[in-house]
Structure formats: structure tokens, C-alpha cells
Amino acid sequence: MRDQYGREINYLRISLTDRCNLRCCYCRPEVAQQLAHSEILTYEEILAVCRAAASLGIRRFKVTGGEPLLRRDCVFFLRKLKQLAGCGKVTLTTNGILLPEVLPELVRLGLDGINISLDTLDRQRYVQITGADRLDEVISAVSQACAAGIKVKLNCVPLQDTSEAELLELVTFAQKLQVPLRFIELMPLSCNNAVQGLSGSEIRSRLTAAGFTLTPDKTIYGGGPAVYYRLDGQTPVGFIEPLHGKFCSCCNRIRLTAAGYLKTCLYGHSGVDLRELLRSGADAAVLRQALVQAVSQKPLGHDFEHAPAAFTMNEIGG
Ligand code: SAM
């Protein structure tokens, strides 16, 4: 599918649930009302959307949340998705806490990759950021995932008060395990206006000040917008800079929220309510038509730099 600006849309992010076992200060800081189970798409409904999407050229599927592994039978869903005709890569993004118990099954079903969120290796800071004392479990999950042979990437959202020492610890950890580490600029939401992120260039300056040499790395490590550098010629470190390195002009993605709304841009509301369509008996042709129509209206770009977005990230999946 191409949108009105000629961008090829081939990537769908699917939020399985709005529920999470963490309360990260920049994602969903307040105790928000949760969706009722009846408001969340069933696996059959999500698969119907994925089938339509695959028939229109969507090749990469990222399963997200909330915390996707909190949803019962998440592995069953991942297996079905992986078996879908036309489906290329299926990857998962998780905070890692529940990962070890499902790892063997994820390996067996052929999952193409796992992104694990890890903002710090300092236990007190982890509690401060996420509201939960689960760092040891996450560290162990990362090691187990690497040992299991699944492709792992680490995602970190650095904050203004993330110290140089924390950044160094993260880089060293990633280098030891030889996994790509990506730093993501914090996207301003109305729920996180008390929190300030670090820009990509601020992080690079701090890494340089700490003695690292950053060399641009043109290797393509996935389907995303990260720009990579090698630190001291070693493990690649990526920077995802939605604000200071705006990449909307090459955005290739759409998002399905847990409540079944297909968002064509993370920021705004443009899209289509697929739950309403699905529950009023839409067949595959109607679904395809709705996807094509929504994609054709995909906005040119987000507006995070002018006004914070009015949602919590767990509703959508990042
Ligand atoms: N629970 C899963 C996880 O931790 O990966 C999936 C959902 S979480 C919303 C997906 C990613 O979005 C995480 O890496 C998280 O750090 C990131 N994220 C959440 N809020 C963000 C924000 N305001 N700006 C940038 N990234 C954000």
C-alpha cells in the first residue's frame, strides 16, 4: 500500500492489551482506567485484520502493548500470526519480566526478534522510573533471550536525570552481550509533561564526553528508523529521534490499538475504527477497503514538537 505522499506502508504494530505490569513515568504515569475485556479485540479479530493487511503488502508485524505477555495465550496468537500467509517478520516488544517462561515456545514458533525495554541498570533508578523492583528479572530475561538464540535489541528512553554512568553501564552491558542498544527520544504526552527526555545529540555528547568514539554505521539492522553508530568500533548503538531527527517522511507503519482503532500516525487520531467494522460483520473485502482508505489519508507527519499528544503510550504500543 502507498499513501498519498508515496510512502510504502509495510509495517503494522499491534497492541494486544492496554494493561502493563509497570508504570513508567513517561508512558502511563497515572492510574488510568483500563479497557473492559469486551472492548479489546479478540485474537480472531486481530488475525482478520492481519490477514487483510498481509494481503495488501504488510510484511512486518510488531506485537506490543501495554505488556503483550500479560495477555493470556499471547504465544498462541504469535504462532498463528507467524503462520499467516504472506506474513514476513513477527517481532515482539516487551519489558522482559514475563519473558523467561515463554522463551522456549517463542524459539519454537520462529519469532524473528524481541525488543526489550531497559532504561537503566541502577536498581533504585529502575524503581523510580517504572514503579516496580523488577530489574534483576529483566536483566536475567535479556541474558536468557540472548542465550536462546533469538535476535534481541535493547530499547532505552533516557531522561534528563539519566546519569552518564547509567548510559555507560547500558552500553557496556549491550557490548558484553553483543546486542544492539537503541536510545529513543521521549515523545511528549499530556500525561508525562513533568518528565524531560534527552535528545539524541545530548546522549551522543555524553557518550563522547565519557571517552567513546562514535562512528556512523550504515548497516540496516531492522525495519525501523534508528540511525546507528558504532562505539569504539564495537556493538552498534542506535538513536531513534522522533523530535530532533524527525523521520515521518520515510514512515512505513500503521498501528492497531488494543481497542481495534487503526491509527495511521502515532500522534493524531487519523485512522479507522476497525472494531466497529468487524463487529458489524465486515468481510475481508470490506476490511481491505477500510485499510486502503485509511492509509491513503495518512498524515504527512506528527506534531509532537508543537503540542504533547493526548494519550498514554500503553493504549497504542509505542
Ligand atoms: N511493554 C512493552 C515494552 O516495554 O516494550 C511494550 C509497550 S511500550 C509502550 C513500547 C515502547 O514504547 C517501550 O520501549 C517504551 O519505552 C516506549 N515508550 C513509552 N512511552 C514513550 C514515550 N513517551 N516516548 C518514547 N518512547 C516511549
mmCIF file with all atom_site columns, N, CA, C and O in Angstrom, residues 11-20 27 40 43 46 61-71 74 77-78 81 90-95 111 113-115 117 155 253-259 266 313-318:
data_model
loop_
_atom_site.group_PDB
_atom_site.id
_atom_site.type_symbol
_atom_site.label_atom_id
_atom_site.label_alt_id
_atom_site.label_comp_id
_atom_site.label_asym_id
_atom_site.label_entity_id
_atom_site.label_seq_id
_atom_site.pdbx_PDB_ins_code
_atom_site.Cartn_x
_atom_site.Cartn_y
_atom_site.Cartn_z
_atom_site.occupancy
_atom_site.B_iso_or_equiv
_atom_site.pdbx_formal_charge
_atom_site.auth_seq_id
_atom_site.auth_comp_id
_atom_site.auth_asym_id
_atom_site.auth_atom_id
_atom_site.pdbx_PDB_model_num
ATOM 1   N N  . TYR A 1 11  ? 4.397   -2.122  7.464  1.00 0.00 ? 11  TYR A N  1
ATOM 2   C CA . TYR A 1 11  ? 4.714   -2.479  8.848  1.00 0.00 ? 11  TYR A CA 1
ATOM 3   C C  . TYR A 1 11  ? 3.496   -2.159  9.728  1.00 0.00 ? 11  TYR A C  1
ATOM 4   O O  . TYR A 1 11  ? 3.000   -1.032  9.716  1.00 0.00 ? 11  TYR A O  1
ATOM 5   N N  . LEU A 1 12  ? 3.036   -3.170  10.464 1.00 0.00 ? 12  LEU A N  1
ATOM 6   C CA . LEU A 1 12  ? 1.897   -2.977  11.375 1.00 0.00 ? 12  LEU A CA 1
ATOM 7   C C  . LEU A 1 12  ? 2.311   -3.306  12.800 1.00 0.00 ? 12  LEU A C  1
ATOM 8   O O  . LEU A 1 12  ? 2.833   -4.388  13.076 1.00 0.00 ? 12  LEU A O  1
ATOM 9   N N  . ARG A 1 13  ? 2.088   -2.362  13.708 1.00 0.00 ? 13  ARG A N  1
ATOM 10  C CA . ARG A 1 13  ? 2.304   -2.606  15.135 1.00 0.00 ? 13  ARG A CA 1
ATOM 11  C C  . ARG A 1 13  ? 0.948   -2.921  15.757 1.00 0.00 ? 13  ARG A C  1
ATOM 12  O O  . ARG A 1 13  ? -0.029  -2.208  15.502 1.00 0.00 ? 13  ARG A O  1
ATOM 13  N N  . ILE A 1 14  ? 0.908   -3.981  16.544 1.00 0.00 ? 14  ILE A N  1
ATOM 14  C CA . ILE A 1 14  ? -0.365  -4.450  17.110 1.00 0.00 ? 14  ILE A CA 1
ATOM 15  C C  . ILE A 1 14  ? -0.278  -4.406  18.626 1.00 0.00 ? 14  ILE A C  1
ATOM 16  O O  . ILE A 1 14  ? 0.559   -5.100  19.221 1.00 0.00 ? 14  ILE A O  1
ATOM 17  N N  . SER A 1 15  ? -1.135  -3.611  19.250 1.00 0.00 ? 15  SER A N  1
ATOM 18  C CA . SER A 1 15  ? -1.170  -3.602  20.709 1.00 0.00 ? 15  SER A CA 1
ATOM 19  C C  . SER A 1 15  ? -2.176  -4.651  21.175 1.00 0.00 ? 15  SER A C  1
ATOM 20  O O  . SER A 1 15  ? -3.362  -4.565  20.846 1.00 0.00 ? 15  SER A O  1
ATOM 21  N N  . LEU A 1 16  ? -1.704  -5.632  21.954 1.00 0.00 ? 16  LEU A N  1
ATOM 22  C CA . LEU A 1 16  ? -2.592  -6.722  22.386 1.00 0.00 ? 16  LEU A CA 1
ATOM 23  C C  . LEU A 1 16  ? -3.406  -6.357  23.611 1.00 0.00 ? 16  LEU A C  1
ATOM 24  O O  . LEU A 1 16  ? -4.436  -6.969  23.874 1.00 0.00 ? 16  LEU A O  1
ATOM 25  N N  . THR A 1 17  ? -2.901  -5.413  24.388 1.00 0.00 ? 17  THR A N  1
ATOM 26  C CA . THR A 1 17  ? -3.600  -5.051  25.626 1.00 0.00 ? 17  THR A CA 1
ATOM 27  C C  . THR A 1 17  ? -3.124  -3.675  26.077 1.00 0.00 ? 17  THR A C  1
ATOM 28  O O  . THR A 1 17  ? -1.997  -3.276  25.758 1.00 0.00 ? 17  THR A O  1
ATOM 29  N N  . ASP A 1 18  ? -3.959  -2.983  26.816 1.00 0.00 ? 18  ASP A N  1
ATOM 30  C CA . ASP A 1 18  ? -3.506  -1.715  27.405 1.00 0.00 ? 18  ASP A CA 1
ATOM 31  C C  . ASP A 1 18  ? -2.923  -1.952  28.802 1.00 0.00 ? 18  ASP A C  1
ATOM 32  O O  . ASP A 1 18  ? -2.391  -1.043  29.416 1.00 0.00 ? 18  ASP A O  1
ATOM 33  N N  . ARG A 1 19  ? -3.026  -3.195  29.297 1.00 0.00 ? 19  ARG A N  1
ATOM 34  C CA . ARG A 1 19  ? -2.558  -3.472  30.658 1.00 0.00 ? 19  ARG A CA 1
ATOM 35  C C  . ARG A 1 19  ? -1.029  -3.637  30.691 1.00 0.00 ? 19  ARG A C  1
ATOM 36  O O  . ARG A 1 19  ? -0.448  -4.151  29.746 1.00 0.00 ? 19  ARG A O  1
ATOM 37  N N  . CYS A 1 20  ? -0.451  -3.219  31.809 1.00 0.00 ? 20  CYS A N  1
ATOM 38  C CA . CYS A 1 20  ? 1.001   -3.378  31.938 1.00 0.00 ? 20  CYS A CA 1
ATOM 39  C C  . CYS A 1 20  ? 1.341   -3.663  33.389 1.00 0.00 ? 20  CYS A C  1
ATOM 40  O O  . CYS A 1 20  ? 0.605   -3.249  34.298 1.00 0.00 ? 20  CYS A O  1
ATOM 41  N N  . CYS A 1 27  ? 5.249   6.952   30.224 1.00 0.00 ? 27  CYS A N  1
ATOM 42  C CA . CYS A 1 27  ? 4.373   6.146   29.359 1.00 0.00 ? 27  CYS A CA 1
ATOM 43  C C  . CYS A 1 27  ? 2.931   6.206   29.825 1.00 0.00 ? 27  CYS A C  1
ATOM 44  O O  . CYS A 1 27  ? 2.030   6.572   29.075 1.00 0.00 ? 27  CYS A O  1
ATOM 45  N N  . ILE A 1 40  ? -11.655 -4.943  24.014 1.00 0.00 ? 40  ILE A N  1
ATOM 46  C CA . ILE A 1 40  ? -10.382 -5.333  23.393 1.00 0.00 ? 40  ILE A CA 1
ATOM 47  C C  . ILE A 1 40  ? -10.663 -6.340  22.272 1.00 0.00 ? 40  ILE A C  1
ATOM 48  O O  . ILE A 1 40  ? -11.492 -7.247  22.426 1.00 0.00 ? 40  ILE A O  1
ATOM 49  N N  . TYR A 1 43  ? -8.430  -12.378 19.568 1.00 0.00 ? 43  TYR A N  1
ATOM 50  C CA . TYR A 1 43  ? -7.347  -12.819 18.677 1.00 0.00 ? 43  TYR A CA 1
ATOM 51  C C  . TYR A 1 43  ? -7.879  -13.064 17.262 1.00 0.00 ? 43  TYR A C  1
ATOM 52  O O  . TYR A 1 43  ? -7.213  -12.755 16.276 1.00 0.00 ? 43  TYR A O  1
ATOM 53  N N  . ILE A 1 46  ? -8.158  -9.755  15.584 1.00 0.00 ? 46  ILE A N  1
ATOM 54  C CA . ILE A 1 46  ? -6.840  -9.195  15.220 1.00 0.00 ? 46  ILE A CA 1
ATOM 55  C C  . ILE A 1 46  ? -6.274  -9.945  14.006 1.00 0.00 ? 46  ILE A C  1
ATOM 56  O O  . ILE A 1 46  ? -5.731  -9.339  13.079 1.00 0.00 ? 46  ILE A O  1
ATOM 57  N N  . PHE A 1 61  ? 5.265   -7.393  11.331 1.00 0.00 ? 61  PHE A N  1
ATOM 58  C CA . PHE A 1 61  ? 4.279   -7.216  12.391 1.00 0.00 ? 61  PHE A CA 1
ATOM 59  C C  . PHE A 1 61  ? 5.026   -7.145  13.721 1.00 0.00 ? 61  PHE A C  1
ATOM 60  O O  . PHE A 1 61  ? 5.844   -8.018  14.010 1.00 0.00 ? 61  PHE A O  1
ATOM 61  N N  . LYS A 1 62  ? 4.757   -6.102  14.474 1.00 0.00 ? 62  LYS A N  1
ATOM 62  C CA . LYS A 1 62  ? 5.371   -5.971  15.808 1.00 0.00 ? 62  LYS A CA 1
ATOM 63  C C  . LYS A 1 62  ? 4.260   -6.073  16.842 1.00 0.00 ? 62  LYS A C  1
ATOM 64  O O  . LYS A 1 62  ? 3.294   -5.306  16.803 1.00 0.00 ? 62  LYS A O  1
ATOM 65  N N  . VAL A 1 63  ? 4.398   -7.008  17.762 1.00 0.00 ? 63  VAL A N  1
ATOM 66  C CA . VAL A 1 63  ? 3.372   -7.196  18.792 1.00 0.00 ? 63  VAL A CA 1
ATOM 67  C C  . VAL A 1 63  ? 3.810   -6.446  20.045 1.00 0.00 ? 63  VAL A C  1
ATOM 68  O O  . VAL A 1 63  ? 4.916   -6.635  20.550 1.00 0.00 ? 63  VAL A O  1
ATOM 69  N N  . THR A 1 64  ? 2.906   -5.582  20.544 1.00 0.00 ? 64  THR A N  1
ATOM 70  C CA . THR A 1 64  ? 3.269   -4.676  21.619 1.00 0.00 ? 64  THR A CA 1
ATOM 71  C C  . THR A 1 64  ? 2.102   -4.557  22.593 1.00 0.00 ? 64  THR A C  1
ATOM 72  O O  . THR A 1 64  ? 1.183   -5.356  22.607 1.00 0.00 ? 64  THR A O  1
ATOM 73  N N  . GLY A 1 65  ? 2.118   -3.540  23.444 1.00 0.00 ? 65  GLY A N  1
ATOM 74  C CA . GLY A 1 65  ? 1.042   -3.336  24.408 1.00 0.00 ? 65  GLY A CA 1
ATOM 75  C C  . GLY A 1 65  ? 1.112   -1.905  24.940 1.00 0.00 ? 65  GLY A C  1
ATOM 76  O O  . GLY A 1 65  ? 1.717   -1.052  24.297 1.00 0.00 ? 65  GLY A O  1
ATOM 77  N N  . GLY A 1 66  ? 0.717   -1.709  26.129 1.00 0.00 ? 66  GLY A N  1
ATOM 78  C CA . GLY A 1 66  ? 0.735   -2.417  27.393 1.00 0.00 ? 66  GLY A CA 1
ATOM 79  C C  . GLY A 1 66  ? 1.873   -3.441  27.370 1.00 0.00 ? 66  GLY A C  1
ATOM 80  O O  . GLY A 1 66  ? 2.838   -3.301  26.634 1.00 0.00 ? 66  GLY A O  1
ATOM 81  N N  . GLU A 1 67  ? 1.739   -4.429  28.196 1.00 0.00 ? 67  GLU A N  1
ATOM 82  C CA . GLU A 1 67  ? 2.728   -5.513  28.169 1.00 0.00 ? 67  GLU A CA 1
ATOM 83  C C  . GLU A 1 67  ? 2.078   -6.715  27.485 1.00 0.00 ? 67  GLU A C  1
ATOM 84  O O  . GLU A 1 67  ? 1.184   -7.350  28.058 1.00 0.00 ? 67  GLU A O  1
ATOM 85  N N  . PRO A 1 68  ? 2.521   -7.039  26.252 1.00 0.00 ? 68  PRO A N  1
ATOM 86  C CA . PRO A 1 68  ? 1.833   -8.090  25.488 1.00 0.00 ? 68  PRO A CA 1
ATOM 87  C C  . PRO A 1 68  ? 1.831   -9.449  26.183 1.00 0.00 ? 68  PRO A C  1
ATOM 88  O O  . PRO A 1 68  ? 0.871   -10.215 26.052 1.00 0.00 ? 68  PRO A O  1
ATOM 89  N N  . LEU A 1 69  ? 2.905   -9.735  26.946 1.00 0.00 ? 69  LEU A N  1
ATOM 90  C CA . LEU A 1 69  ? 2.979   -11.062 27.568 1.00 0.00 ? 69  LEU A CA 1
ATOM 91  C C  . LEU A 1 69  ? 2.010   -11.209 28.741 1.00 0.00 ? 69  LEU A C  1
ATOM 92  O O  . LEU A 1 69  ? 1.840   -12.302 29.269 1.00 0.00 ? 69  LEU A O  1
ATOM 93  N N  . LEU A 1 70  ? 1.357   -10.113 29.132 1.00 0.00 ? 70  LEU A N  1
ATOM 94  C CA . LEU A 1 70  ? 0.330   -10.212 30.175 1.00 0.00 ? 70  LEU A CA 1
ATOM 95  C C  . LEU A 1 70  ? -0.953  -10.808 29.617 1.00 0.00 ? 70  LEU A C  1
ATOM 96  O O  . LEU A 1 70  ? -1.782  -11.312 30.365 1.00 0.00 ? 70  LEU A O  1
ATOM 97  N N  . ARG A 1 71  ? -1.132  -10.709 28.303 1.00 0.00 ? 71  ARG A N  1
ATOM 98  C CA . ARG A 1 71  ? -2.392  -11.209 27.743 1.00 0.00 ? 71  ARG A CA 1
ATOM 99  C C  . ARG A 1 71  ? -2.325  -12.731 27.629 1.00 0.00 ? 71  ARG A C  1
ATOM 100 O O  . ARG A 1 71  ? -1.370  -13.283 27.076 1.00 0.00 ? 71  ARG A O  1
ATOM 101 N N  . CYS A 1 74  ? -0.839  -15.289 24.646 1.00 0.00 ? 74  CYS A N  1
ATOM 102 C CA . CYS A 1 74  ? -0.099  -14.434 23.710 1.00 0.00 ? 74  CYS A CA 1
ATOM 103 C C  . CYS A 1 74  ? 0.733   -15.283 22.740 1.00 0.00 ? 74  CYS A C  1
ATOM 104 O O  . CYS A 1 74  ? 0.837   -14.978 21.545 1.00 0.00 ? 74  CYS A O  1
ATOM 105 N N  . PHE A 1 77  ? -1.268  -16.647 19.945 1.00 0.00 ? 77  PHE A N  1
ATOM 106 C CA . PHE A 1 77  ? -1.504  -15.608 18.932 1.00 0.00 ? 77  PHE A CA 1
ATOM 107 C C  . PHE A 1 77  ? -0.266  -15.416 18.049 1.00 0.00 ? 77  PHE A C  1
ATOM 108 O O  . PHE A 1 77  ? -0.371  -15.346 16.820 1.00 0.00 ? 77  PHE A O  1
ATOM 109 N N  . LEU A 1 78  ? 0.900   -15.352 18.689 1.00 0.00 ? 78  LEU A N  1
ATOM 110 C CA . LEU A 1 78  ? 2.133   -15.131 17.911 1.00 0.00 ? 78  LEU A CA 1
ATOM 111 C C  . LEU A 1 78  ? 2.344   -16.260 16.904 1.00 0.00 ? 78  LEU A C  1
ATOM 112 O O  . LEU A 1 78  ? 2.751   -16.037 15.765 1.00 0.00 ? 78  LEU A O  1
ATOM 113 N N  . LEU A 1 81  ? -0.042  -15.839 14.036 1.00 0.00 ? 81  LEU A N  1
ATOM 114 C CA . LEU A 1 81  ? 0.373   -14.704 13.204 1.00 0.00 ? 81  LEU A CA 1
ATOM 115 C C  . LEU A 1 81  ? 1.551   -15.111 12.318 1.00 0.00 ? 81  LEU A C  1
ATOM 116 O O  . LEU A 1 81  ? 1.588   -14.807 11.117 1.00 0.00 ? 81  LEU A O  1
ATOM 117 N N  . VAL A 1 90  ? 7.723   -11.432 12.312 1.00 0.00 ? 90  VAL A N  1
ATOM 118 C CA . VAL A 1 90  ? 6.923   -11.149 13.508 1.00 0.00 ? 90  VAL A CA 1
ATOM 119 C C  . VAL A 1 90  ? 7.888   -10.940 14.667 1.00 0.00 ? 90  VAL A C  1
ATOM 120 O O  . VAL A 1 90  ? 8.715   -11.802 14.965 1.00 0.00 ? 90  VAL A O  1
ATOM 121 N N  . THR A 1 91  ? 7.796   -9.774  15.291 1.00 0.00 ? 91  THR A N  1
ATOM 122 C CA . THR A 1 91  ? 8.660   -9.484  16.436 1.00 0.00 ? 91  THR A CA 1
ATOM 123 C C  . THR A 1 91  ? 7.797   -8.998  17.594 1.00 0.00 ? 91  THR A C  1
ATOM 124 O O  . THR A 1 91  ? 6.613   -8.679  17.422 1.00 0.00 ? 91  THR A O  1
ATOM 125 N N  . LEU A 1 92  ? 8.430   -8.962  18.759 1.00 0.00 ? 92  LEU A N  1
ATOM 126 C CA . LEU A 1 92  ? 7.709   -8.654  19.999 1.00 0.00 ? 92  LEU A CA 1
ATOM 127 C C  . LEU A 1 92  ? 8.455   -7.550  20.721 1.00 0.00 ? 92  LEU A C  1
ATOM 128 O O  . LEU A 1 92  ? 9.686   -7.520  20.694 1.00 0.00 ? 92  LEU A O  1
ATOM 129 N N  . THR A 1 93  ? 7.727   -6.648  21.364 1.00 0.00 ? 93  THR A N  1
ATOM 130 C CA . THR A 1 93  ? 8.405   -5.721  22.269 1.00 0.00 ? 93  THR A CA 1
ATOM 131 C C  . THR A 1 93  ? 7.825   -5.901  23.665 1.00 0.00 ? 93  THR A C  1
ATOM 132 O O  . THR A 1 93  ? 6.615   -5.939  23.847 1.00 0.00 ? 93  THR A O  1
ATOM 133 N N  . THR A 1 94  ? 8.709   -6.047  24.649 1.00 0.00 ? 94  THR A N  1
ATOM 134 C CA . THR A 1 94  ? 8.299   -6.434  25.998 1.00 0.00 ? 94  THR A CA 1
ATOM 135 C C  . THR A 1 94  ? 9.207   -5.782  27.026 1.00 0.00 ? 94  THR A C  1
ATOM 136 O O  . THR A 1 94  ? 10.343  -5.414  26.713 1.00 0.00 ? 94  THR A O  1
ATOM 137 N N  . ASN A 1 95  ? 8.700   -5.682  28.249 1.00 0.00 ? 95  ASN A N  1
ATOM 138 C CA . ASN A 1 95  ? 9.587   -5.209  29.319 1.00 0.00 ? 95  ASN A CA 1
ATOM 139 C C  . ASN A 1 95  ? 10.415  -6.363  29.883 1.00 0.00 ? 95  ASN A C  1
ATOM 140 O O  . ASN A 1 95  ? 11.237  -6.162  30.768 1.00 0.00 ? 95  ASN A O  1
ATOM 141 N N  . LEU A 1 111 ? 9.870   -16.906 16.234 1.00 0.00 ? 111 LEU A N  1
ATOM 142 C CA . LEU A 1 111 ? 9.784   -15.447 16.389 1.00 0.00 ? 111 LEU A CA 1
ATOM 143 C C  . LEU A 1 111 ? 11.047  -14.785 15.841 1.00 0.00 ? 111 LEU A C  1
ATOM 144 O O  . LEU A 1 111 ? 12.154  -15.262 16.052 1.00 0.00 ? 111 LEU A O  1
ATOM 145 N N  . GLY A 1 113 ? 12.344  -11.736 16.399 1.00 0.00 ? 113 GLY A N  1
ATOM 146 C CA . GLY A 1 113 ? 13.140  -10.818 17.214 1.00 0.00 ? 113 GLY A CA 1
ATOM 147 C C  . GLY A 1 113 ? 12.358  -10.334 18.415 1.00 0.00 ? 113 GLY A C  1
ATOM 148 O O  . GLY A 1 113 ? 11.119  -10.376 18.431 1.00 0.00 ? 113 GLY A O  1
ATOM 149 N N  . ILE A 1 114 ? 13.099  -9.897  19.428 1.00 0.00 ? 114 ILE A N  1
ATOM 150 C CA . ILE A 1 114 ? 12.471  -9.360  20.644 1.00 0.00 ? 114 ILE A CA 1
ATOM 151 C C  . ILE A 1 114 ? 13.172  -8.060  21.002 1.00 0.00 ? 114 ILE A C  1
ATOM 152 O O  . ILE A 1 114 ? 14.402  -8.021  21.098 1.00 0.00 ? 114 ILE A O  1
ATOM 153 N N  . ASN A 1 115 ? 12.394  -6.998  21.190 1.00 0.00 ? 115 ASN A N  1
ATOM 154 C CA . ASN A 1 115 ? 12.928  -5.760  21.754 1.00 0.00 ? 115 ASN A CA 1
ATOM 155 C C  . ASN A 1 115 ? 12.603  -5.763  23.245 1.00 0.00 ? 115 ASN A C  1
ATOM 156 O O  . ASN A 1 115 ? 11.457  -5.999  23.621 1.00 0.00 ? 115 ASN A O  1
ATOM 157 N N  . SER A 1 117 ? 12.696  -3.511  26.744 1.00 0.00 ? 117 SER A N  1
ATOM 158 C CA . SER A 1 117 ? 12.846  -2.143  27.256 1.00 0.00 ? 117 SER A CA 1
ATOM 159 C C  . SER A 1 117 ? 13.681  -2.166  28.523 1.00 0.00 ? 117 SER A C  1
ATOM 160 O O  . SER A 1 117 ? 13.389  -2.910  29.457 1.00 0.00 ? 117 SER A O  1
ATOM 161 N N  . ASN A 1 155 ? 15.947  -1.397  24.186 1.00 0.00 ? 155 ASN A N  1
ATOM 162 C CA . ASN A 1 155 ? 15.413  -0.048  23.978 1.00 0.00 ? 155 ASN A CA 1
ATOM 163 C C  . ASN A 1 155 ? 15.482  0.740   25.268 1.00 0.00 ? 155 ASN A C  1
ATOM 164 O O  . ASN A 1 155 ? 15.008  0.266   26.302 1.00 0.00 ? 155 ASN A O  1
ATOM 165 N N  . ARG A 1 253 ? 4.748   2.757   8.710  1.00 0.00 ? 253 ARG A N  1
ATOM 166 C CA . ARG A 1 253 ? 3.966   1.969   9.645  1.00 0.00 ? 253 ARG A CA 1
ATOM 167 C C  . ARG A 1 253 ? 2.573   2.498   9.956  1.00 0.00 ? 253 ARG A C  1
ATOM 168 O O  . ARG A 1 253 ? 2.294   3.684   9.821  1.00 0.00 ? 253 ARG A O  1
ATOM 169 N N  . ILE A 1 254 ? 1.746   1.557   10.377 1.00 0.00 ? 254 ILE A N  1
ATOM 170 C CA . ILE A 1 254 ? 0.424   1.868   10.918 1.00 0.00 ? 254 ILE A CA 1
ATOM 171 C C  . ILE A 1 254 ? 0.281   1.071   12.217 1.00 0.00 ? 254 ILE A C  1
ATOM 172 O O  . ILE A 1 254 ? 1.080   0.163   12.461 1.00 0.00 ? 254 ILE A O  1
ATOM 173 N N  . ARG A 1 255 ? -0.704  1.431   13.017 1.00 0.00 ? 255 ARG A N  1
ATOM 174 C CA . ARG A 1 255 ? -0.820  0.816   14.340 1.00 0.00 ? 255 ARG A CA 1
ATOM 175 C C  . ARG A 1 255 ? -2.250  0.391   14.624 1.00 0.00 ? 255 ARG A C  1
ATOM 176 O O  . ARG A 1 255 ? -3.179  1.153   14.313 1.00 0.00 ? 255 ARG A O  1
ATOM 177 N N  . LEU A 1 256 ? -2.392  -0.774  15.228 1.00 0.00 ? 256 LEU A N  1
ATOM 178 C CA . LEU A 1 256 ? -3.715  -1.244  15.656 1.00 0.00 ? 256 LEU A CA 1
ATOM 179 C C  . LEU A 1 256 ? -3.755  -1.209  17.173 1.00 0.00 ? 256 LEU A C  1
ATOM 180 O O  . LEU A 1 256 ? -2.965  -1.901  17.833 1.00 0.00 ? 256 LEU A O  1
ATOM 181 N N  . THR A 1 257 ? -4.652  -0.393  17.735 1.00 0.00 ? 257 THR A N  1
ATOM 182 C CA . THR A 1 257 ? -4.708  -0.314  19.200 1.00 0.00 ? 257 THR A CA 1
ATOM 183 C C  . THR A 1 257 ? -5.440  -1.548  19.746 1.00 0.00 ? 257 THR A C  1
ATOM 184 O O  . THR A 1 257 ? -6.141  -2.252  19.010 1.00 0.00 ? 257 THR A O  1
ATOM 185 N N  . ALA A 1 258 ? -5.283  -1.762  21.053 1.00 0.00 ? 258 ALA A N  1
ATOM 186 C CA . ALA A 1 258 ? -5.949  -2.910  21.679 1.00 0.00 ? 258 ALA A CA 1
ATOM 187 C C  . ALA A 1 258 ? -7.461  -2.820  21.488 1.00 0.00 ? 258 ALA A C  1
ATOM 188 O O  . ALA A 1 258 ? -8.150  -3.833  21.382 1.00 0.00 ? 258 ALA A O  1
ATOM 189 N N  . ALA A 1 259 ? -7.973  -1.595  21.407 1.00 0.00 ? 259 ALA A N  1
ATOM 190 C CA . ALA A 1 259 ? -9.424  -1.402  21.238 1.00 0.00 ? 259 ALA A CA 1
ATOM 191 C C  . ALA A 1 259 ? -9.847  -1.474  19.764 1.00 0.00 ? 259 ALA A C  1
ATOM 192 O O  . ALA A 1 259 ? -11.007 -1.218  19.442 1.00 0.00 ? 259 ALA A O  1
ATOM 193 N N  . LEU A 1 266 ? 1.142   7.804   14.794 1.00 0.00 ? 266 LEU A N  1
ATOM 194 C CA . LEU A 1 266 ? 1.165   7.640   16.254 1.00 0.00 ? 266 LEU A CA 1
ATOM 195 C C  . LEU A 1 266 ? 0.535   8.845   16.947 1.00 0.00 ? 266 LEU A C  1
ATOM 196 O O  . LEU A 1 266 ? -0.177  8.719   17.933 1.00 0.00 ? 266 LEU A O  1
ATOM 197 N N  . MET A 1 313 ? 0.918   6.039   26.289 1.00 0.00 ? 313 MET A N  1
ATOM 198 C CA . MET A 1 313 ? 1.537   5.228   25.237 1.00 0.00 ? 313 MET A CA 1
ATOM 199 C C  . MET A 1 313 ? 1.070   3.772   25.306 1.00 0.00 ? 313 MET A C  1
ATOM 200 O O  . MET A 1 313 ? 1.035   3.083   24.297 1.00 0.00 ? 313 MET A O  1
ATOM 201 N N  . ASN A 1 314 ? 0.710   3.294   26.509 1.00 0.00 ? 314 ASN A N  1
ATOM 202 C CA . ASN A 1 314 ? 0.299   1.896   26.622 1.00 0.00 ? 314 ASN A CA 1
ATOM 203 C C  . ASN A 1 314 ? -0.993  1.598   25.863 1.00 0.00 ? 314 ASN A C  1
ATOM 204 O O  . ASN A 1 314 ? -1.279  0.444   25.546 1.00 0.00 ? 314 ASN A O  1
ATOM 205 N N  . GLU A 1 315 ? -1.779  2.642   25.547 1.00 0.00 ? 315 GLU A N  1
ATOM 206 C CA . GLU A 1 315 ? -3.010  2.409   24.761 1.00 0.00 ? 315 GLU A CA 1
ATOM 207 C C  . GLU A 1 315 ? -2.647  1.958   23.353 1.00 0.00 ? 315 GLU A C  1
ATOM 208 O O  . GLU A 1 315 ? -3.410  1.298   22.676 1.00 0.00 ? 315 GLU A O  1
ATOM 209 N N  . ILE A 1 316 ? -1.467  2.404   22.887 1.00 0.00 ? 316 ILE A N  1
ATOM 210 C CA . ILE A 1 316 ? -1.140  2.288   21.472 1.00 0.00 ? 316 ILE A CA 1
ATOM 211 C C  . ILE A 1 316 ? 0.026   1.349   21.217 1.00 0.00 ? 316 ILE A C  1
ATOM 212 O O  . ILE A 1 316 ? 0.056   0.627   20.219 1.00 0.00 ? 316 ILE A O  1
ATOM 213 N N  . GLY A 1 317 ? 0.989   1.383   22.113 1.00 0.00 ? 317 GLY A N  1
ATOM 214 C CA . GLY A 1 317 ? 2.089   0.419   21.968 1.00 0.00 ? 317 GLY A CA 1
ATOM 215 C C  . GLY A 1 317 ? 3.396   1.017   21.508 1.00 0.00 ? 317 GLY A C  1
ATOM 216 O O  . GLY A 1 317 ? 4.335   0.307   21.186 1.00 0.00 ? 317 GLY A O  1
ATOM 217 N N  . GLY A 1 318 ? 3.454   2.339   21.412 1.00 0.00 ? 318 GLY A N  1
ATOM 218 C CA . GLY A 1 318 ? 4.722   2.987   21.069 1.00 0.00 ? 318 GLY A CA 1
ATOM 219 C C  . GLY A 1 318 ? 5.009   2.979   19.583 1.00 0.00 ? 318 GLY A C  1
ATOM 220 O O  . GLY A 1 318 ? 4.267   2.415   18.801 1.00 0.00 ? 318 GLY A O  1
#
